[in-house]
Short mmCIF file of C-alpha atoms and ligand atoms in Angstrom, two decimals:
data_model
loop_
_atom_site.label_atom_id
_atom_site.label_comp_id
_atom_site.label_asym_id
_atom_site.label_seq_id
_atom_site.Cartn_x
_atom_site.Cartn_y
_atom_site.Cartn_z
CA MET A 1 67.43 -8.39 18.07
CA ALA A 2 65.49 -9.91 20.91
CA PHE A 3 63.07 -7.05 20.64
CA SER A 4 62.29 -7.57 16.98
CA LYS A 5 61.93 -11.34 17.45
CA LEU A 6 59.48 -10.67 20.18
CA SER A 7 57.49 -8.21 18.13
CA LEU A 8 57.47 -10.67 15.23
CA LEU A 9 56.09 -13.31 17.55
CA VAL A 10 53.43 -10.93 18.83
CA LEU A 11 52.57 -10.00 15.29
CA LEU A 12 52.36 -13.60 14.15
CA SER A 13 50.22 -14.63 17.07
CA SER A 14 47.76 -11.77 16.71
CA TRP A 15 47.57 -12.44 12.94
CA SER A 16 46.84 -16.10 13.56
CA THR A 17 44.20 -15.10 16.11
CA ILE A 18 42.51 -12.97 13.48
CA VAL A 19 42.71 -15.73 10.86
CA LEU A 20 41.34 -18.26 13.33
CA ALA A 21 38.59 -15.87 14.42
CA LYS A 22 37.67 -15.28 10.79
CA ALA A 23 37.61 -19.00 10.05
CA GLY A 24 35.53 -19.44 13.19
CA ALA A 25 33.11 -16.76 12.10
CA HIS A 26 32.73 -18.33 8.66
CA LYS A 27 32.08 -21.72 10.20
CA ARG A 28 29.55 -20.20 12.57
CA ILE A 29 27.77 -18.47 9.66
CA ARG A 30 27.71 -21.76 7.69
CA ASP A 31 26.34 -23.65 10.68
CA LEU A 32 23.63 -21.07 11.32
CA ILE A 33 22.49 -21.08 7.70
CA LYS A 34 22.60 -24.88 7.44
CA SER A 35 20.51 -25.34 10.57
CA ASN A 36 17.96 -22.69 9.46
CA SER A 37 18.56 -21.16 12.87
CA PRO A 38 15.88 -19.04 14.51
CA LEU A 39 18.61 -16.45 15.06
CA LEU A 40 18.37 -15.69 11.34
CA GLN A 41 14.60 -15.24 11.33
CA TYR A 42 14.45 -11.46 11.42
CA PRO A 43 10.87 -10.84 12.57
CA THR A 44 10.05 -8.19 9.96
CA GLN A 45 11.82 -9.87 7.07
CA PHE A 46 8.65 -10.21 4.96
CA THR A 47 9.36 -6.79 3.46
CA GLN A 48 12.89 -6.13 4.62
CA ASP A 49 14.32 -4.88 1.30
CA LEU A 50 11.26 -3.23 -0.13
CA VAL A 51 10.99 0.49 -0.58
CA PRO A 52 7.31 1.45 -0.72
CA LYS A 53 6.33 3.10 -3.98
CA ARG A 54 3.39 5.35 -4.75
CA ILE A 55 1.83 2.81 -7.08
CA HIS A 56 -1.79 1.78 -6.95
CA SER A 57 -2.45 -1.85 -7.89
CA HIS A 58 -5.56 -1.75 -10.02
CA ASN A 59 -7.65 -4.97 -10.07
CA ASP A 60 -5.25 -6.56 -7.64
CA TYR A 61 -7.25 -9.82 -7.39
CA TRP A 62 -6.34 -10.67 -11.00
CA ARG A 63 -2.79 -11.41 -9.98
CA GLU A 64 -1.64 -14.96 -9.43
CA VAL A 65 -1.34 -14.28 -5.71
CA PRO A 66 -3.41 -11.23 -4.80
CA LEU A 67 -1.96 -8.71 -2.37
CA LEU A 68 1.35 -10.50 -1.75
CA THR A 69 2.51 -10.16 -5.38
CA VAL A 70 2.17 -6.40 -5.33
CA LEU A 71 3.61 -6.04 -1.85
CA SER A 72 6.65 -7.89 -3.19
CA TYR A 73 7.16 -4.94 -5.57
CA GLY A 74 6.71 -2.42 -2.77
CA VAL A 75 3.34 -1.19 -4.02
CA GLY A 76 1.75 1.20 -1.51
CA SER A 77 -1.91 0.95 -2.53
CA VAL A 78 -4.11 -2.00 -3.52
CA GLU A 79 -7.68 -2.19 -4.77
CA ALA A 80 -10.14 -5.01 -4.10
CA ASP A 81 -13.53 -5.28 -5.85
CA VAL A 82 -16.03 -6.48 -3.26
CA TRP A 83 -19.47 -8.04 -3.85
CA LEU A 84 -21.93 -8.70 -1.04
CA PHE A 85 -23.81 -11.96 -1.55
CA GLY A 86 -26.20 -14.15 0.34
CA GLY A 87 -27.90 -14.01 3.71
CA ALA A 88 -24.67 -14.91 5.49
CA GLY A 89 -23.21 -11.72 4.10
CA ASP A 90 -20.36 -13.21 2.11
CA LEU A 91 -17.99 -10.60 0.70
CA LEU A 92 -16.62 -12.07 -2.51
CA ILE A 93 -13.72 -10.68 -4.52
CA GLY A 94 -13.66 -10.40 -8.33
CA HIS A 95 -14.20 -8.18 -11.31
CA ASP A 96 -17.58 -9.52 -12.39
CA PRO A 97 -20.12 -12.07 -11.08
CA GLU A 98 -18.64 -14.89 -13.20
CA SER A 99 -15.27 -14.53 -11.53
CA LEU A 100 -16.47 -15.02 -7.96
CA THR A 101 -15.84 -18.14 -5.88
CA ALA A 102 -16.78 -18.95 -2.31
CA ASP A 103 -13.13 -19.31 -1.27
CA ARG A 104 -11.96 -15.95 -2.51
CA THR A 105 -13.37 -13.55 0.07
CA PHE A 106 -12.40 -10.15 1.40
CA GLY A 107 -11.39 -11.92 4.60
CA SER A 108 -9.32 -14.71 3.05
CA LEU A 109 -7.57 -12.61 0.38
CA TYR A 110 -7.01 -9.37 2.28
CA VAL A 111 -7.87 -9.21 5.99
CA GLN A 112 -6.18 -12.47 7.07
CA PRO A 113 -2.98 -12.06 4.98
CA LEU A 114 -2.57 -8.49 6.23
CA LEU A 115 -2.94 -9.68 9.82
CA GLU A 116 -0.37 -12.41 9.20
CA ILE A 117 2.11 -9.88 7.82
CA LEU A 118 1.54 -7.26 10.49
CA LYS A 119 1.63 -9.51 13.56
CA PRO A 120 5.34 -10.42 13.22
CA GLN A 121 6.10 -6.79 12.32
CA ASN A 122 4.73 -5.82 15.73
CA PRO A 123 5.88 -8.50 18.16
CA GLY A 124 5.68 -6.31 21.24
CA TYR A 125 3.03 -3.96 20.02
CA ASP A 126 0.75 -4.36 23.04
CA LEU A 127 3.57 -3.14 25.25
CA TYR A 128 3.78 0.09 23.32
CA LYS A 129 0.14 1.07 23.03
CA GLY A 130 0.03 4.75 22.26
CA SER A 131 2.61 4.80 19.51
CA PRO A 132 1.55 3.66 16.04
CA PRO A 133 2.35 0.09 15.03
CA THR A 134 4.99 -0.73 12.45
CA GLY A 135 3.52 -0.77 8.96
CA ILE A 136 3.86 -3.29 6.15
CA PHE A 137 7.15 -1.92 4.84
CA ASP A 138 10.15 -2.41 7.07
CA THR A 139 12.21 0.23 5.24
CA SER A 140 9.52 2.82 5.87
CA SER A 141 7.74 1.60 8.94
CA GLY A 142 5.52 4.66 9.29
CA ALA A 143 4.04 4.33 5.79
CA SER A 144 0.40 3.27 5.70
CA LEU A 145 -0.81 0.84 3.04
CA ASN A 146 -3.90 2.14 1.24
CA LEU A 147 -6.52 -0.58 0.89
CA LEU A 148 -9.13 0.63 -1.60
CA VAL A 149 -12.41 -1.23 -1.30
CA TYR A 150 -14.38 -0.93 -4.54
CA VAL A 151 -17.95 -1.83 -3.60
CA LYS A 152 -19.64 -3.48 -6.60
CA THR A 153 -23.06 -4.15 -5.04
CA ASP A 154 -25.38 -1.83 -3.08
CA GLY A 155 -23.24 0.35 -0.84
CA ALA A 156 -25.61 0.83 2.10
CA SER A 157 -26.00 -2.92 2.66
CA ALA A 158 -22.33 -3.77 1.99
CA LEU A 159 -20.78 -1.17 4.32
CA PRO A 160 -21.74 -2.74 7.68
CA VAL A 161 -20.60 -6.17 6.48
CA ILE A 162 -17.25 -4.76 5.32
CA LEU A 163 -16.77 -2.93 8.62
CA LYS A 164 -17.43 -6.21 10.44
CA ALA A 165 -14.94 -8.07 8.25
CA LEU A 166 -12.29 -5.48 9.16
CA LYS A 167 -12.74 -6.17 12.89
CA PRO A 168 -9.57 -8.28 13.37
CA LEU A 169 -7.44 -5.49 11.88
CA ARG A 170 -9.34 -2.87 13.90
CA ASP A 171 -9.01 -4.81 17.18
CA ALA A 172 -5.26 -5.10 16.64
CA GLY A 173 -4.96 -1.33 16.18
CA TYR A 174 -3.84 -1.59 12.55
CA LEU A 175 -6.43 0.75 10.96
CA THR A 176 -6.01 4.50 10.49
CA THR A 177 -8.85 6.06 12.49
CA TYR A 178 -10.48 9.47 12.68
CA TYR A 179 -12.29 10.58 15.83
CA SER A 180 -14.93 13.33 15.74
CA ASN A 181 -12.92 15.31 18.33
CA GLY A 182 -10.59 16.04 15.42
CA THR A 183 -7.87 13.44 16.10
CA LEU A 184 -6.60 11.39 13.16
CA VAL A 185 -4.56 8.39 14.26
CA ARG A 186 -2.54 6.96 11.38
CA SER A 187 -1.84 3.25 11.42
CA ALA A 188 -0.48 0.49 9.20
CA ILE A 189 -3.51 0.30 6.89
CA THR A 190 -5.79 3.04 5.62
CA VAL A 191 -9.05 1.64 4.24
CA ILE A 192 -10.64 3.83 1.56
CA GLY A 193 -14.04 3.06 0.06
CA THR A 194 -14.70 3.65 -3.62
CA GLY A 195 -17.19 2.36 -6.23
CA ASN A 196 -20.62 2.26 -4.56
CA SER A 197 -19.28 3.17 -1.12
CA PRO A 198 -22.07 5.34 0.37
CA LEU A 199 -20.72 8.84 1.02
CA ASP A 200 -23.32 9.87 3.63
CA LEU A 201 -22.89 6.69 5.68
CA VAL A 202 -19.08 6.91 5.54
CA ARG A 203 -19.26 10.55 6.64
CA ALA A 204 -21.45 9.56 9.59
CA LEU A 205 -19.01 6.94 10.92
CA ASP A 206 -17.63 7.88 14.34
CA PRO A 207 -14.97 6.78 14.88
CA ARG A 208 -14.20 6.42 11.16
CA ASP A 209 -11.76 3.76 9.95
CA TYR A 210 -13.29 3.51 6.47
CA PHE A 211 -12.61 6.61 4.41
CA PHE A 212 -13.98 7.83 1.08
CA ASP A 213 -12.23 8.14 -2.28
CA GLY A 214 -13.15 11.75 -3.12
CA PRO A 215 -14.24 13.05 -6.55
CA LEU A 216 -11.04 14.65 -7.84
CA ALA A 217 -12.93 16.51 -10.58
CA ASN A 218 -15.42 17.94 -8.09
CA LEU A 219 -13.67 18.36 -4.77
CA SER A 220 -15.21 21.71 -3.92
CA ARG A 221 -18.68 20.12 -3.91
CA GLY A 222 -20.35 20.66 -0.55
CA ASP A 223 -17.13 21.72 1.21
CA ILE A 224 -16.83 18.28 2.81
CA PHE A 225 -13.80 16.67 1.15
CA LYS A 226 -11.02 17.00 3.70
CA PRO A 227 -8.23 14.51 4.36
CA THR A 228 -10.13 13.23 7.42
CA LEU A 229 -12.89 12.03 5.08
CA SER A 230 -10.97 11.66 1.81
CA PRO A 231 -7.23 11.10 2.16
CA ILE A 232 -7.23 10.58 -1.60
CA ALA A 233 -9.42 11.67 -4.48
CA SER A 234 -9.60 10.10 -7.93
CA THR A 235 -10.93 10.64 -11.38
CA GLY A 236 -10.79 8.97 -14.78
CA TYR A 237 -7.77 10.29 -16.66
CA ALA A 238 -9.22 9.86 -20.15
CA VAL A 239 -12.18 12.15 -19.41
CA ALA A 240 -10.49 14.63 -17.09
CA VAL A 241 -7.24 15.12 -19.05
CA GLY A 242 -7.27 12.95 -22.14
CA TRP A 243 -3.75 13.32 -23.59
CA ASN A 244 -2.81 9.99 -25.20
CA GLY A 245 0.87 10.15 -24.23
CA LEU A 246 2.20 10.58 -27.77
CA GLY A 247 4.35 13.62 -28.48
CA THR A 248 4.08 16.47 -25.98
CA ILE A 249 1.07 17.19 -23.78
CA PRO A 250 -0.87 20.21 -25.17
CA ASP A 251 -0.99 23.25 -22.89
CA ASN A 252 -4.75 23.17 -22.28
CA GLN A 253 -4.56 19.55 -21.09
CA LEU A 254 -1.54 20.26 -18.93
CA THR A 255 -3.43 23.17 -17.34
CA LYS A 256 -6.41 20.90 -16.58
CA LEU A 257 -4.12 18.26 -15.07
CA ARG A 258 -2.28 20.77 -12.88
CA LYS A 259 -5.48 22.38 -11.66
CA LEU A 260 -6.94 19.05 -10.56
CA ILE A 261 -3.77 18.16 -8.67
CA ASP A 262 -3.26 21.62 -7.15
CA ASP A 263 -6.88 21.89 -5.98
CA ALA A 264 -6.56 18.53 -4.23
CA HIS A 265 -3.26 19.45 -2.62
CA ALA A 266 -4.69 22.76 -1.40
CA LEU A 267 -7.15 20.65 0.64
CA GLY A 268 -4.42 18.23 1.79
CA VAL A 269 -5.92 15.47 -0.37
CA GLN A 270 -3.81 13.17 -2.58
CA ALA A 271 -4.56 12.90 -6.29
CA ARG A 272 -4.96 9.69 -8.29
CA PHE A 273 -5.93 9.20 -11.92
CA TRP A 274 -7.31 5.88 -13.11
CA ASP A 275 -7.84 4.81 -16.70
CA THR A 276 -4.47 6.06 -17.91
CA PRO A 277 -3.26 4.68 -21.29
CA GLY A 278 -1.64 1.24 -21.09
CA TRP A 279 -0.27 1.01 -24.61
CA PRO A 280 2.00 1.75 -26.41
CA VAL A 281 4.40 1.33 -23.52
CA SER A 282 6.21 4.56 -24.43
CA ALA A 283 2.91 6.48 -24.29
CA ARG A 284 2.03 4.86 -20.95
CA ASN A 285 5.43 5.89 -19.57
CA ASN A 286 5.09 9.44 -20.96
CA VAL A 287 1.77 9.85 -19.16
CA TRP A 288 3.21 8.45 -15.92
CA MET A 289 6.11 10.87 -16.18
CA VAL A 290 3.87 13.90 -16.77
CA LEU A 291 1.68 12.83 -13.85
CA LEU A 292 4.64 12.49 -11.49
CA GLU A 293 6.29 15.72 -12.67
CA ASN A 294 3.10 17.60 -11.94
CA GLY A 295 2.59 16.17 -8.48
CA ALA A 296 0.12 13.28 -8.90
CA ASP A 297 0.45 11.16 -5.76
CA TRP A 298 -0.31 7.71 -7.15
CA LEU A 299 0.47 5.90 -10.39
CA ASN A 300 -2.46 3.66 -11.25
CA ALA A 301 -1.00 0.48 -12.70
CA ASP A 302 -2.09 -2.89 -13.99
CA ASP A 303 1.54 -3.81 -14.69
CA VAL A 304 2.95 -3.12 -11.22
CA GLU A 305 6.28 -4.68 -12.15
CA ALA A 306 6.77 -2.11 -14.94
CA ALA A 307 5.59 0.70 -12.67
CA SER A 308 7.91 -0.35 -9.85
CA GLU A 309 10.90 -0.23 -12.22
CA PHE A 310 9.77 3.05 -13.72
C1 NAG B 401 -10.00 12.11 20.77
O1 NAG B 401 -10.59 10.88 21.04
C2 NAG B 401 -9.72 9.76 20.99
C3 NAG B 401 -10.55 8.49 21.19
O2 NAG B 401 -11.37 8.57 22.30
C4 NAG B 401 -8.62 9.93 22.03
O3 NAG B 401 -7.72 8.84 21.98
C5 NAG B 401 -7.89 11.23 21.77
O4 NAG B 401 -6.94 11.45 22.77
C6 NAG B 401 -8.88 12.39 21.73
N1 NAG B 401 -8.17 13.60 21.34
C7 NAG B 401 -8.41 14.78 21.90
C8 NAG B 401 -7.60 15.93 21.36
O5 NAG B 401 -9.23 14.94 22.79
C1 NAG B 402 -20.03 18.10 -9.52
O1 NAG B 402 -21.08 18.00 -8.59
C2 NAG B 402 -22.28 18.66 -9.00
C3 NAG B 402 -23.26 18.62 -7.83
O2 NAG B 402 -23.41 17.32 -7.32
C4 NAG B 402 -22.80 17.97 -10.25
O3 NAG B 402 -23.96 18.60 -10.70
C5 NAG B 402 -21.71 18.02 -11.33
O4 NAG B 402 -22.12 17.28 -12.44
C6 NAG B 402 -20.40 17.46 -10.83
N1 NAG B 402 -19.36 17.67 -11.81
C7 NAG B 402 -18.48 16.72 -12.16
C8 NAG B 402 -17.44 17.13 -13.14
O5 NAG B 402 -18.55 15.59 -11.73
#
């Protein structure tokens, strides 16, 4: 009798301890949330739930908030159209001259926001020099964000100004870099020039932290397109393949598509097709599916929300 009373007492008291502890924990959680406690400010929370996707954000600057909108969908590649203007060497962002404003620059829309995201991701980075910094995406910290720079004005004059604008990211160690001794150091951001980016000048960079979007339809040209110069290569889908996404892709077009992708992969280069059909939505999705099934590395998308749910 005495024994079971005792064990009942022990049981009751441990149960009440648990209940009290649980109530205490709930109160503590409520207090922390109410006070917006610094204990809840996870340093890399900017992208904590995002899984990076192999989507390329075409004409990113058209979005209400450039860069950040697409990062919020986990997009792994963004494209900025850059125009060099004026003696001061302003790099303005936009699709055509009418859309440019003095406030919207390569620095203000891309370089500074990327720095602001990456700094908290790498609080102790200086202590760990030697290992790569944490990238944009917390769920895949080794993934590098592709920043495609589409040069709209003369390439030879724009390149040095773009390289200078990238200095804060370079100085922080956030740019993927190739050294002529054969070492490729991957980092949080891989900058890839396209549009009028001058191939010969990009090839001559040493070290190189500005790469070149290779010609996917002509990769064997000159035996120079290797991943250390061209991590990706691109071509216009409509011309290179052409299937409109309705019905089933004809064999000859499928063969063309596979050859372009396989030739790139044989060199270690990733394949991207731009100018894929956008409408009807079912045709757009059919083309995306055929591209993915056959190994294309990036989906080029204007509607990144649709692509991220694809
Ligand atoms: C190549 O050069 C870079 C930069 O100087 C250096 O960090 C790296 O260790 C070198 N790699 C080799 C294999 O010499
Ligand atoms: C490939 O490059 C060669 C030499 O520059 C050029 O003549 C040819 O038109 C190119 N082909 C394509 C499909 O771009």
